Amino acid sequence: MRTTLQLTLLALITLPRLAMGQSTPTQSDVLEQALGGVVTVAIYQNDENGSQLLGTRGSSENPNAAYARALNLSGARGSGSGFVVEQGGQKYVITNAHVVESAADAAGSIAVFSINQKKYPVRVVGGDALYDFAVLAFTTPPGPELSALVLRPQPARIGERVYAIGNPQGEYPYTVTDGIVSAKNRARGGLTGKYGFLQTTATVIWGNSGGPLVDERGQVLGINSQIAFADAPDGSQIWLSQINFALETPIVQRLLTDVLTNDGLVRRAYLGLEISQQTRTAPRDSRPDGREERPRSQTTDPVLSAILPDSPAKAALSGRVGQRIVAVNGEEVRSVEEVLGTLETVRPGSTVTLTFQPEGGANQDVAIRAGTLSPVQLESIARYVLASTRLSFTDVPGGGLAVQMTPDENTYEMTDDRKFKKIPAKFLEQKEGRAPADASATTKSSAAAGNVRIVAAGLHSERGSKLWRVNKLSYLGAVCRLMGLTGVVDLAFADPTDAQNVRFARKLLSGQEGVVKACLWY
């Protein structure tokens, strides 16, 4: 009885104090406070040759300033969203790599706008194309209206309420949508943005990319990055507004720490291996009604297909080339995509256990110590890929990369109708024929030798392009790592007789039509 009376008296004493003090923040209070950490990212100058390959709460600002007038993005070539974080006492902006990677290197190419529409020039510190992640630094001191959002250390929970904040379509800054966490650890297709996504029902659309997904306390649970589509029966695509993806905060924190402490790069393990699998497509059969059936395909299991010369595992894996890989660190793998996903959790210097299945034998584990991926190793990957596709390279004076392009059974050029066809036997002569009469001897000899300057590499197709600028051998190696799973590498090169004329050539990693060799160089 005494205990009950004491609790009742305590409640009577406490309630008046709450009434006299600050009231509990509403959900609107929390979200309006979070607005101060959100920015619109604007790109003012693009590089036409391709994309760049990457690498305290509280504000006194009136939230109504975000909606007082329309944001002026005149002159911008593109836009997206981002948000402010603080590390080591300094403020940075986090966004998606695809928002800023096409920006030119010149000062003033990228800027962000704060809640009161003040414009701040920023530069790219670094990022990572695989995770579609980028970090920007202010080139002038950020104002007090830019508050830093907190990256929540606790993982998201299924069903918890979340809010997406951003600038959809580049026209509606500080738009807030709500939803729930539908799923975690989603993997996505495509070249970049593949692993570690939350799936949510908080609607996002073009322009939301790079903005924060926050919880009910205003803490960041992820970076809004992707939306989902489905194929309609008529071949068109349907936007699935209830399926949206945000890169999970634990991954964001790891990437942010790496970029800020590792010269703009994410730390990765390096094994010096080529792991691949092949998909062979059978010819289409004709049906009795004259229509063709869908082509049949058969895919092999992932195998260790090569060991690079500088591999730290060269001795341990001697004699293993050609053997099937069935597990990595005890986790079953059925494709090179799954091998990549598992290896992305490995840190440099740690031990990796590969489980092999020799022909007709029992599974065997081999433990190897991972090295660190660096520009030197990326150059090694580029040399290997060039050699395996029968391309030789030279450095271009003043910076750049050139390869000797010769017609063979595995060289394809994109035609005017955006389809790749085998380069004709007189390909080089055709280029020589276009050389102007007053061309220098150096230009003419370059054309005769088939040397072409590579300006970008990636994927160039009828449905769209994803190209990254390439002026170093290590950059080409980094692009090859992204492109390997597609089974092709497309090169954009400048015609030696006409520097303004950019042409495209394709190499199949399998070396033969009808066979897709998906390669992972790790």
Short mmCIF file of C-alpha atoms in Angstrom, two decimals:
data_model
loop_
_atom_site.label_atom_id
_atom_site.label_comp_id
_atom_site.label_asym_id
_atom_site.label_seq_id
_atom_site.Cartn_x
_atom_site.Cartn_y
_atom_site.Cartn_z
CA MET A 1 0.00 0.00 0.00
CA ARG A 2 2.88 2.35 0.90
CA THR A 3 4.66 1.57 -2.39
CA THR A 4 1.52 2.31 -4.42
CA LEU A 5 1.07 5.62 -2.61
CA GLN A 6 4.69 6.61 -3.26
CA LEU A 7 4.35 5.90 -7.00
CA THR A 8 1.13 7.89 -7.15
CA LEU A 9 2.74 10.89 -5.43
CA LEU A 10 5.73 10.66 -7.76
CA ALA A 11 3.41 10.74 -10.76
CA LEU A 12 1.60 13.77 -9.38
CA ILE A 13 4.91 15.56 -8.88
CA THR A 14 6.26 14.60 -12.32
CA LEU A 15 3.23 15.51 -14.43
CA PRO A 16 3.26 19.22 -13.57
CA ARG A 17 6.97 19.37 -14.39
CA LEU A 18 6.29 17.97 -17.86
CA ALA A 19 3.53 20.44 -18.37
CA MET A 20 5.76 23.37 -17.36
CA GLY A 21 8.74 22.12 -19.44
CA GLN A 22 9.15 21.46 -23.12
CA SER A 23 6.46 19.24 -24.63
CA THR A 24 7.29 15.95 -26.29
CA PRO A 25 8.28 16.59 -29.94
CA THR A 26 5.68 15.55 -32.47
CA GLN A 27 6.53 13.63 -35.62
CA SER A 28 6.23 16.87 -37.57
CA ASP A 29 8.74 18.53 -35.20
CA VAL A 30 11.24 15.74 -35.80
CA LEU A 31 10.87 15.82 -39.58
CA GLU A 32 11.04 19.61 -39.81
CA GLN A 33 14.25 19.52 -37.78
CA ALA A 34 15.66 16.92 -40.18
CA LEU A 35 15.02 19.20 -43.16
CA GLY A 36 18.02 21.32 -42.16
CA GLY A 37 20.33 18.44 -43.02
CA VAL A 38 18.94 17.81 -46.50
CA VAL A 39 20.30 19.49 -49.63
CA THR A 40 19.61 19.61 -53.34
CA VAL A 41 22.67 18.65 -55.41
CA ALA A 42 22.99 20.46 -58.75
CA ILE A 43 25.41 19.69 -61.60
CA TYR A 44 26.38 22.67 -63.76
CA GLN A 45 29.06 21.24 -66.02
CA ASN A 46 29.27 17.68 -67.37
CA ASP A 47 32.16 15.82 -68.91
CA GLU A 48 30.80 14.57 -72.23
CA ASN A 49 33.28 11.66 -72.43
CA GLY A 50 31.78 9.69 -69.57
CA SER A 51 31.33 9.50 -65.82
CA GLN A 52 33.94 9.86 -63.11
CA LEU A 53 34.75 6.49 -61.60
CA LEU A 54 34.14 6.49 -57.99
CA GLY A 55 35.18 6.20 -55.09
CA THR A 56 25.34 17.49 -34.19
CA ARG A 57 21.73 17.78 -34.73
CA GLY A 58 19.67 20.92 -34.37
CA SER A 59 19.07 24.10 -36.34
CA SER A 60 17.38 27.37 -35.64
CA GLU A 61 16.37 27.72 -39.28
CA ASN A 62 12.65 28.12 -39.87
CA PRO A 63 11.48 24.98 -41.76
CA ASN A 64 9.02 27.13 -43.71
CA ALA A 65 12.02 28.66 -45.52
CA ALA A 66 12.21 25.44 -47.53
CA TYR A 67 8.84 26.22 -49.10
CA ALA A 68 8.86 30.03 -49.20
CA ARG A 69 9.76 30.19 -52.90
CA ALA A 70 10.61 27.93 -55.81
CA LEU A 71 14.21 26.69 -55.97
CA ASN A 72 16.03 28.19 -58.95
CA LEU A 73 18.09 25.49 -60.71
CA SER A 74 18.43 27.38 -63.99
CA GLY A 75 21.63 26.44 -65.78
CA ALA A 76 21.91 23.08 -64.02
CA ARG A 77 22.56 20.08 -66.26
CA GLY A 78 21.16 17.67 -63.69
CA SER A 79 20.15 17.42 -60.04
CA GLY A 80 19.61 15.02 -57.18
CA SER A 81 19.44 15.01 -53.41
CA GLY A 82 21.88 14.64 -50.55
CA PHE A 83 22.25 15.13 -46.82
CA VAL A 84 24.81 16.52 -44.40
CA VAL A 85 26.80 14.44 -41.92
CA GLU A 86 29.62 15.37 -39.60
CA GLN A 87 32.88 13.47 -39.20
CA GLY A 88 35.90 14.67 -37.23
CA GLY A 89 34.29 18.06 -36.64
CA GLN A 90 33.81 18.69 -40.37
CA LYS A 91 30.60 18.64 -42.39
CA TYR A 92 30.25 16.60 -45.59
CA VAL A 93 27.43 15.81 -48.00
CA ILE A 94 26.49 12.20 -48.78
CA THR A 95 24.74 11.40 -52.05
CA ASN A 96 24.60 8.74 -54.78
CA ALA A 97 27.53 8.35 -57.13
CA HIS A 98 25.23 8.46 -60.14
CA VAL A 99 24.10 11.96 -59.13
CA VAL A 100 27.59 13.48 -59.44
CA GLU A 101 29.75 11.10 -61.48
CA SER A 102 29.05 12.83 -64.80
CA ALA A 103 30.22 16.21 -63.48
CA ALA A 104 33.36 17.75 -64.93
CA ASP A 105 36.45 18.13 -62.76
CA ALA A 106 36.43 21.94 -63.11
CA ALA A 107 35.69 24.07 -60.05
CA GLY A 108 32.06 25.12 -59.83
CA SER A 109 30.73 22.02 -61.59
CA ILE A 110 28.81 20.86 -58.50
CA ALA A 111 26.89 22.85 -55.92
CA VAL A 112 24.37 22.14 -53.17
CA PHE A 113 21.43 24.25 -52.01
CA SER A 114 20.47 24.46 -48.34
CA ILE A 115 17.04 24.80 -46.76
CA ASN A 116 17.05 28.61 -47.25
CA GLN A 117 18.21 28.10 -50.88
CA LYS A 118 21.73 29.33 -50.26
CA LYS A 119 24.14 27.89 -52.83
CA TYR A 120 27.40 26.24 -51.72
CA PRO A 121 30.05 24.97 -54.15
CA VAL A 122 31.28 21.46 -53.35
CA ARG A 123 33.83 18.98 -54.68
CA VAL A 124 33.92 15.19 -54.82
CA VAL A 125 36.03 13.70 -52.03
CA GLY A 126 35.57 10.13 -53.23
CA GLY A 127 33.09 7.32 -53.34
CA ASP A 128 32.37 3.92 -54.76
CA ALA A 129 30.55 3.05 -57.97
CA LEU A 130 29.65 -0.50 -56.89
CA TYR A 131 27.60 0.82 -53.97
CA ASP A 132 26.51 4.00 -55.82
CA PHE A 133 27.94 6.12 -53.01
CA ALA A 134 29.70 9.50 -53.03
CA VAL A 135 31.00 12.01 -50.50
CA LEU A 136 31.18 15.76 -51.22
CA ALA A 137 33.15 18.41 -49.32
CA PHE A 138 32.26 22.07 -49.02
CA THR A 139 34.77 24.41 -50.68
CA THR A 140 33.45 27.34 -48.63
CA PRO A 141 32.38 27.12 -44.97
CA PRO A 142 28.80 25.80 -44.65
CA GLY A 143 26.30 28.08 -42.96
CA PRO A 144 24.54 27.44 -39.64
CA GLU A 145 21.32 26.46 -41.43
CA LEU A 146 23.02 23.22 -42.55
CA SER A 147 22.60 20.81 -39.64
CA ALA A 148 24.17 17.34 -39.64
CA LEU A 149 21.98 14.26 -39.61
CA VAL A 150 22.89 11.25 -37.47
CA LEU A 151 23.55 7.85 -39.05
CA ARG A 152 21.60 5.45 -36.84
CA PRO A 153 23.88 2.71 -35.49
CA GLN A 154 21.03 0.25 -34.85
CA PRO A 155 19.82 -1.73 -37.89
CA ALA A 156 16.39 -1.13 -39.38
CA ARG A 157 13.53 -3.36 -38.32
CA ILE A 158 10.88 -4.86 -40.55
CA GLY A 159 7.67 -2.84 -40.40
CA GLU A 160 9.08 0.27 -38.72
CA ARG A 161 7.89 3.59 -40.11
CA VAL A 162 10.31 5.56 -42.27
CA TYR A 163 10.33 8.81 -44.21
CA ALA A 164 12.09 9.68 -47.48
CA ILE A 165 13.19 13.31 -47.95
CA GLY A 166 14.46 14.73 -51.23
CA ASN A 167 13.85 16.70 -54.40
CA PRO A 168 11.82 14.53 -56.82
CA GLN A 169 12.07 15.57 -60.46
CA GLY A 170 14.33 18.43 -59.39
CA GLU A 171 11.17 20.50 -58.95
CA TYR A 172 9.82 19.68 -55.48
CA PRO A 173 12.59 20.14 -52.88
CA TYR A 174 12.03 18.94 -49.32
CA THR A 175 9.30 16.54 -50.31
CA VAL A 176 8.58 14.04 -47.52
CA THR A 177 6.95 10.65 -48.16
CA ASP A 178 6.27 7.96 -45.60
CA GLY A 179 6.14 4.19 -45.55
CA ILE A 180 7.52 1.16 -43.76
CA VAL A 181 10.60 -1.03 -44.07
CA SER A 182 9.42 -3.94 -46.22
CA ALA A 183 12.62 -6.01 -46.41
CA LYS A 184 16.34 -5.85 -45.71
CA ASN A 185 19.60 -6.83 -47.40
CA ARG A 186 18.18 -6.75 -50.91
CA ALA A 187 20.52 -7.39 -53.84
CA ARG A 188 19.95 -5.54 -57.11
CA GLY A 189 20.93 -6.23 -60.71
CA GLY A 190 22.89 -3.90 -62.95
CA LEU A 191 26.47 -2.72 -62.95
CA THR A 192 26.35 -0.61 -59.77
CA GLY A 193 24.29 -0.35 -56.62
CA LYS A 194 24.11 -4.11 -56.12
CA TYR A 195 24.11 -5.01 -52.42
CA GLY A 196 22.84 -4.01 -49.00
CA PHE A 197 19.54 -2.29 -49.68
CA LEU A 198 16.51 -1.72 -47.51
CA GLN A 199 13.24 -2.15 -49.38
CA THR A 200 10.63 0.40 -48.33
CA THR A 201 7.21 1.73 -49.30
CA ALA A 202 8.30 5.37 -48.84
CA THR A 203 7.85 6.57 -52.43
CA VAL A 204 10.86 8.05 -54.22
CA ILE A 205 11.39 9.00 -57.85
CA TRP A 206 14.04 10.60 -60.07
CA GLY A 207 15.65 13.45 -58.16
CA ASN A 208 15.20 11.74 -54.79
CA SER A 209 18.45 9.86 -55.40
CA GLY A 210 20.98 10.52 -52.66
CA GLY A 211 18.47 11.85 -50.12
CA PRO A 212 18.05 10.36 -46.64
CA LEU A 213 15.63 7.73 -45.45
CA VAL A 214 15.00 8.64 -41.79
CA ASP A 215 13.27 6.95 -38.89
CA GLU A 216 10.70 8.45 -36.53
CA ARG A 217 13.49 10.15 -34.54
CA GLY A 218 14.95 11.75 -37.66
CA GLN A 219 18.03 9.50 -37.73
CA VAL A 220 19.25 8.19 -41.08
CA LEU A 221 18.51 4.56 -41.93
CA GLY A 222 19.75 4.68 -45.53
CA ILE A 223 20.42 6.57 -48.76
CA ASN A 224 17.48 6.57 -51.17
CA SER A 225 19.01 5.10 -54.31
CA GLN A 226 16.74 3.08 -56.61
CA ILE A 227 13.18 2.45 -57.72
CA ALA A 228 11.66 -0.70 -59.21
CA PHE A 229 10.03 -1.43 -62.55
CA ALA A 230 8.18 -4.41 -64.04
CA ASP A 231 7.83 -5.41 -67.68
CA ALA A 232 4.30 -4.99 -69.01
CA PRO A 233 2.84 -7.46 -71.55
CA ASP A 234 3.24 -4.87 -74.31
CA GLY A 235 6.95 -4.51 -73.59
CA SER A 236 6.69 -1.19 -71.78
CA GLN A 237 7.86 -0.71 -68.19
CA ILE A 238 5.62 -0.10 -65.20
CA TRP A 239 6.89 1.90 -62.24
CA LEU A 240 6.31 0.05 -58.94
CA SER A 241 5.84 2.98 -56.57
CA GLN A 242 5.64 0.79 -53.46
CA ILE A 243 9.04 -0.83 -54.02
CA ASN A 244 11.91 1.53 -53.28
CA PHE A 245 15.48 0.90 -52.21
CA ALA A 246 17.86 2.67 -49.81
CA LEU A 247 21.46 1.68 -49.06
CA GLU A 248 21.59 0.52 -45.44
CA THR A 249 23.29 2.74 -42.87
CA PRO A 250 25.84 0.18 -41.58
CA ILE A 251 27.27 0.00 -45.10
CA VAL A 252 27.05 3.79 -45.47
CA GLN A 253 29.06 4.29 -42.27
CA ARG A 254 31.76 1.85 -43.40
CA LEU A 255 32.03 3.46 -46.83
CA LEU A 256 32.12 6.96 -45.35
CA THR A 257 34.92 6.04 -42.94
CA ASP A 258 36.95 4.43 -45.72
CA VAL A 259 36.54 7.33 -48.14
CA LEU A 260 37.57 9.93 -45.53
CA THR A 261 40.59 7.96 -44.29
CA ASN A 262 41.78 6.22 -47.47
CA ASP A 263 42.31 8.98 -50.02
CA GLY A 264 38.73 8.86 -51.29
CA LEU A 265 38.66 5.10 -51.87
CA VAL A 266 36.82 2.21 -50.24
CA ARG A 267 39.17 -0.38 -48.74
CA ARG A 268 38.83 -3.74 -50.48
CA ALA A 269 40.47 -7.12 -50.24
CA TYR A 270 42.47 -8.43 -53.19
CA LEU A 271 43.01 -12.10 -54.04
CA GLY A 272 44.26 -11.77 -57.64
CA LEU A 273 41.77 -14.30 -59.01
CA GLU A 274 39.48 -14.62 -61.99
CA ILE A 275 36.29 -16.46 -61.08
CA SER A 276 33.87 -16.99 -63.94
CA GLN A 277 30.91 -18.89 -65.27
CA GLN A 278 29.64 -19.31 -68.81
CA THR A 279 26.16 -19.15 -70.28
CA ARG A 280 25.79 -20.74 -73.68
CA THR A 281 22.72 -19.85 -75.73
CA ALA A 282 21.39 -22.50 -78.09
CA PRO A 283 19.92 -21.48 -81.48
CA ARG A 284 16.22 -20.72 -81.54
CA ASP A 285 13.91 -23.47 -82.77
CA SER A 286 11.12 -22.68 -85.21
CA ARG A 287 7.61 -23.65 -84.12
CA PRO A 288 5.05 -25.16 -86.50
CA ASP A 289 3.31 -21.79 -86.75
CA GLY A 290 6.54 -20.22 -88.01
CA ARG A 291 7.28 -18.26 -84.84
CA GLU A 292 10.57 -18.71 -83.02
CA GLU A 293 10.76 -20.07 -79.51
CA ARG A 294 12.78 -18.37 -76.83
CA PRO A 295 16.49 -19.25 -77.04
CA ARG A 296 17.56 -21.95 -74.61
CA SER A 297 20.54 -21.28 -72.40
CA GLN A 298 22.73 -23.32 -70.09
CA THR A 299 24.89 -21.82 -67.36
CA THR A 300 27.89 -23.46 -65.74
CA ASP A 301 28.84 -23.28 -62.08
CA PRO A 302 31.39 -20.67 -60.95
CA VAL A 303 34.98 -21.85 -61.38
CA LEU A 304 38.44 -20.51 -60.71
CA SER A 305 39.40 -19.70 -64.30
CA ALA A 306 42.70 -17.84 -63.82
CA ILE A 307 45.24 -16.67 -61.25
CA LEU A 308 46.71 -13.23 -61.91
CA PRO A 309 50.52 -12.91 -61.83
CA ASP A 310 50.57 -10.76 -58.67
CA SER A 311 48.05 -12.86 -56.75
CA PRO A 312 48.82 -13.26 -53.02
CA ALA A 313 47.18 -16.70 -53.32
CA LYS A 314 49.27 -17.93 -56.25
CA ALA A 315 51.10 -20.63 -54.31
CA ALA A 316 48.10 -21.82 -52.28
CA LEU A 317 45.89 -22.21 -55.36
CA SER A 318 48.38 -23.83 -57.67
CA GLY A 319 46.62 -26.59 -59.62
CA ARG A 320 43.11 -25.31 -58.76
CA VAL A 321 42.40 -23.53 -62.05
CA GLY A 322 39.29 -25.04 -63.63
CA GLN A 323 37.83 -26.32 -60.35
CA ARG A 324 34.34 -25.39 -59.23
CA ILE A 325 33.94 -23.04 -56.24
CA VAL A 326 31.00 -24.10 -54.06
CA ALA A 327 31.47 -21.90 -50.98
CA VAL A 328 33.29 -18.80 -49.73
CA ASN A 329 33.95 -18.58 -45.97
CA GLY A 330 31.47 -21.41 -45.47
CA GLU A 331 28.66 -19.65 -47.36
CA GLU A 332 27.30 -21.55 -50.36
CA VAL A 333 27.70 -19.74 -53.69
CA ARG A 334 25.91 -20.62 -56.91
CA SER A 335 27.01 -17.78 -59.19
CA VAL A 336 29.75 -15.20 -59.61
CA GLU A 337 27.26 -12.61 -58.31
CA GLU A 338 27.02 -14.53 -55.03
CA VAL A 339 30.81 -14.90 -54.88
CA LEU A 340 31.13 -11.12 -55.27
CA GLY A 341 28.54 -10.46 -52.58
CA THR A 342 30.41 -12.65 -50.12
CA LEU A 343 33.86 -11.29 -50.95
CA GLU A 344 32.59 -7.74 -50.43
CA THR A 345 32.34 -8.57 -46.71
CA VAL A 346 36.03 -9.55 -46.56
CA ARG A 347 38.46 -6.94 -45.23
CA PRO A 348 42.08 -6.60 -46.38
CA GLY A 349 44.49 -8.79 -44.41
CA SER A 350 41.85 -11.26 -43.30
CA THR A 351 41.71 -14.97 -44.11
CA VAL A 352 39.41 -16.20 -46.87
CA THR A 353 38.41 -19.85 -47.16
CA LEU A 354 37.46 -21.06 -50.63
CA THR A 355 35.74 -24.44 -50.91
CA PHE A 356 36.54 -26.28 -54.15
CA GLN A 357 34.85 -29.30 -55.67
CA PRO A 358 37.43 -31.14 -57.79
CA GLU A 359 36.13 -33.30 -60.62
CA GLY A 360 34.94 -36.57 -59.07
CA GLY A 361 36.34 -35.72 -55.63
CA ALA A 362 35.23 -34.47 -52.22
CA ASN A 363 35.06 -30.80 -51.33
CA GLN A 364 38.34 -29.25 -50.26
CA ASP A 365 38.92 -26.03 -48.31
CA VAL A 366 41.81 -23.72 -49.10
CA ALA A 367 42.56 -20.80 -46.75
CA ILE A 368 44.33 -17.76 -48.20
CA ARG A 369 45.19 -14.34 -46.79
CA ALA A 370 43.74 -11.41 -48.69
CA GLY A 371 45.86 -8.49 -49.78
CA THR A 372 44.67 -4.93 -50.39
CA LEU A 373 43.27 -3.68 -53.66
CA SER A 374 45.30 -0.70 -54.84
CA PRO A 375 45.92 1.13 -58.13
CA VAL A 376 48.82 -1.25 -58.78
CA GLN A 377 46.49 -4.26 -58.58
CA LEU A 378 43.92 -2.48 -60.76
CA GLU A 379 46.63 -2.02 -63.39
CA SER A 380 47.35 -5.73 -63.17
CA ILE A 381 43.67 -6.50 -63.81
CA ALA A 382 43.62 -4.13 -66.80
CA ARG A 383 46.73 -5.75 -68.30
CA TYR A 384 45.19 -9.19 -67.89
CA VAL A 385 41.88 -8.18 -69.51
CA LEU A 386 43.61 -6.43 -72.40
CA ALA A 387 45.87 -9.42 -73.03
CA SER A 388 42.99 -11.90 -72.81
CA THR A 389 41.03 -9.88 -75.40
CA ARG A 390 44.11 -9.52 -77.62
CA LEU A 391 44.63 -5.80 -77.10
CA SER A 392 47.96 -4.15 -76.46
CA PHE A 393 48.22 -0.72 -74.87
CA THR A 394 50.55 2.25 -74.74
CA ASP A 395 50.57 5.41 -72.65
CA VAL A 396 49.63 8.60 -74.45
CA PRO A 397 52.09 11.51 -73.98
CA GLY A 398 50.54 14.09 -71.68
CA GLY A 399 48.24 11.55 -70.08
CA GLY A 400 45.86 8.97 -71.45
CA LEU A 401 45.70 5.42 -72.68
CA ALA A 402 45.85 4.00 -76.21
CA VAL A 403 45.25 0.48 -77.48
CA GLN A 404 46.03 -1.13 -80.79
CA MET A 405 42.69 -1.86 -82.39
CA THR A 406 42.94 -4.60 -85.01
CA PRO A 407 40.14 -6.46 -86.76
CA ASP A 408 39.68 -10.03 -85.51
CA GLU A 409 36.87 -12.44 -84.75
CA ASN A 410 36.29 -10.83 -81.36
CA THR A 411 36.17 -7.14 -82.20
CA TYR A 412 32.85 -5.43 -82.80
CA GLU A 413 32.09 -1.82 -83.71
CA MET A 414 28.86 0.03 -82.97
CA THR A 415 27.12 1.06 -86.17
CA ASP A 416 24.84 4.05 -86.75
CA ASP A 417 21.80 2.00 -85.70
CA ARG A 418 23.47 1.38 -82.29
CA LYS A 419 24.15 -2.29 -82.88
CA PHE A 420 27.52 -3.99 -82.60
CA LYS A 421 28.83 -5.76 -85.68
CA LYS A 422 32.17 -7.34 -86.39
CA ILE A 423 34.77 -4.87 -87.56
CA PRO A 424 35.32 -5.31 -91.31
CA ALA A 425 38.66 -6.47 -92.63
CA LYS A 426 39.33 -3.01 -94.12
CA PHE A 427 38.53 -1.20 -90.88
CA LEU A 428 41.96 0.42 -90.57
CA GLU A 429 42.12 1.34 -94.23
CA GLN A 430 38.75 3.05 -93.87
CA LYS A 431 40.14 5.17 -91.07
CA GLU A 432 43.24 5.98 -93.10
CA GLY A 433 41.04 7.05 -95.99
CA ARG A 434 39.38 9.68 -93.78
CA ALA A 435 42.68 11.23 -92.76
CA PRO A 436 42.94 14.84 -93.98
CA ALA A 437 45.62 15.62 -96.51
CA ASP A 438 47.44 17.93 -94.10
CA ALA A 439 47.46 15.40 -91.24
CA SER A 440 50.77 15.10 -89.41
CA ALA A 441 53.04 12.15 -89.99
CA THR A 442 52.44 11.06 -86.39
CA THR A 443 48.67 10.99 -86.89
CA LYS A 444 48.96 9.05 -90.14
CA SER A 445 51.31 6.46 -88.67
CA SER A 446 49.02 6.10 -85.64
CA ALA A 447 46.08 5.39 -87.91
CA ALA A 448 48.06 2.88 -89.92
CA ALA A 449 49.12 1.05 -86.77
CA GLY A 450 45.55 0.97 -85.45
CA ASN A 451 46.43 2.84 -82.26
CA VAL A 452 43.39 4.57 -80.81
CA ARG A 453 43.10 6.71 -77.67
CA ILE A 454 40.61 5.34 -75.15
CA VAL A 455 38.43 8.04 -73.61
CA ALA A 456 35.88 5.92 -71.75
CA ALA A 457 34.89 2.32 -71.03
CA GLY A 458 31.81 0.55 -69.76
CA LEU A 459 28.60 -0.60 -71.40
CA HIS A 460 27.13 1.03 -74.52
CA SER A 461 23.94 -0.49 -75.88
CA GLU A 462 20.70 0.19 -77.68
CA ARG A 463 18.88 0.64 -74.36
CA GLY A 464 21.37 3.08 -72.83
CA SER A 465 24.96 3.64 -71.78
CA LYS A 466 27.02 3.49 -68.62
CA LEU A 467 30.48 4.80 -69.44
CA TRP A 468 33.29 5.97 -67.17
CA ARG A 469 36.16 8.23 -68.14
CA VAL A 470 39.43 6.33 -68.57
CA ASN A 471 42.80 8.08 -68.76
CA LYS A 472 44.86 5.72 -66.61
CA LEU A 473 45.45 2.00 -66.74
CA SER A 474 44.22 1.66 -63.14
CA TYR A 475 40.93 3.35 -64.10
CA LEU A 476 40.46 0.82 -66.88
CA GLY A 477 41.06 -1.96 -64.36
CA ALA A 478 38.40 -0.51 -62.07
CA VAL A 479 35.89 -0.36 -64.95
CA CYS A 480 36.71 -3.94 -65.92
CA ARG A 481 35.86 -5.06 -62.37
CA LEU A 482 32.41 -3.48 -62.77
CA MET A 483 31.90 -4.74 -66.31
CA GLY A 484 33.16 -8.30 -65.87
CA LEU A 485 29.82 -9.76 -64.81
CA THR A 486 28.20 -8.61 -68.08
CA GLY A 487 30.64 -10.65 -70.18
CA VAL A 488 31.61 -7.68 -72.37
CA VAL A 489 33.80 -4.59 -72.23
CA ASP A 490 32.89 -1.65 -74.45
CA LEU A 491 35.55 0.93 -75.29
CA ALA A 492 34.89 4.49 -76.45
CA PHE A 493 37.84 5.71 -78.47
CA ALA A 494 38.78 8.83 -80.37
CA ASP A 495 39.41 8.33 -84.07
CA PRO A 496 43.09 9.24 -84.63
CA THR A 497 42.13 11.08 -87.82
CA ASP A 498 39.32 13.05 -86.15
CA ALA A 499 39.60 13.72 -82.40
CA GLN A 500 35.97 14.88 -82.23
CA ASN A 501 34.69 11.60 -83.64
CA VAL A 502 34.16 9.09 -80.80
CA ARG A 503 33.56 5.51 -81.86
CA PHE A 504 32.71 2.38 -79.87
CA ALA A 505 34.20 -1.10 -79.96
CA ARG A 506 33.19 -4.19 -78.00
CA LYS A 507 35.18 -7.19 -76.81
CA LEU A 508 33.48 -10.41 -75.64
CA LEU A 509 35.21 -11.91 -72.61
CA SER A 510 34.34 -15.39 -73.87
CA GLY A 511 35.91 -14.67 -77.24
CA GLN A 512 33.00 -16.27 -79.11
CA GLU A 513 29.46 -15.37 -80.09
CA GLY A 514 26.65 -17.16 -78.31
CA VAL A 515 28.69 -17.58 -75.12
CA VAL A 516 28.59 -15.09 -72.25
CA LYS A 517 31.51 -15.43 -69.87
CA ALA A 518 30.72 -13.54 -66.66
CA CYS A 519 34.03 -12.72 -64.99
CA LEU A 520 34.84 -11.57 -61.48
CA TRP A 521 38.33 -10.19 -60.90
CA TYR A 522 38.91 -9.94 -57.18
#
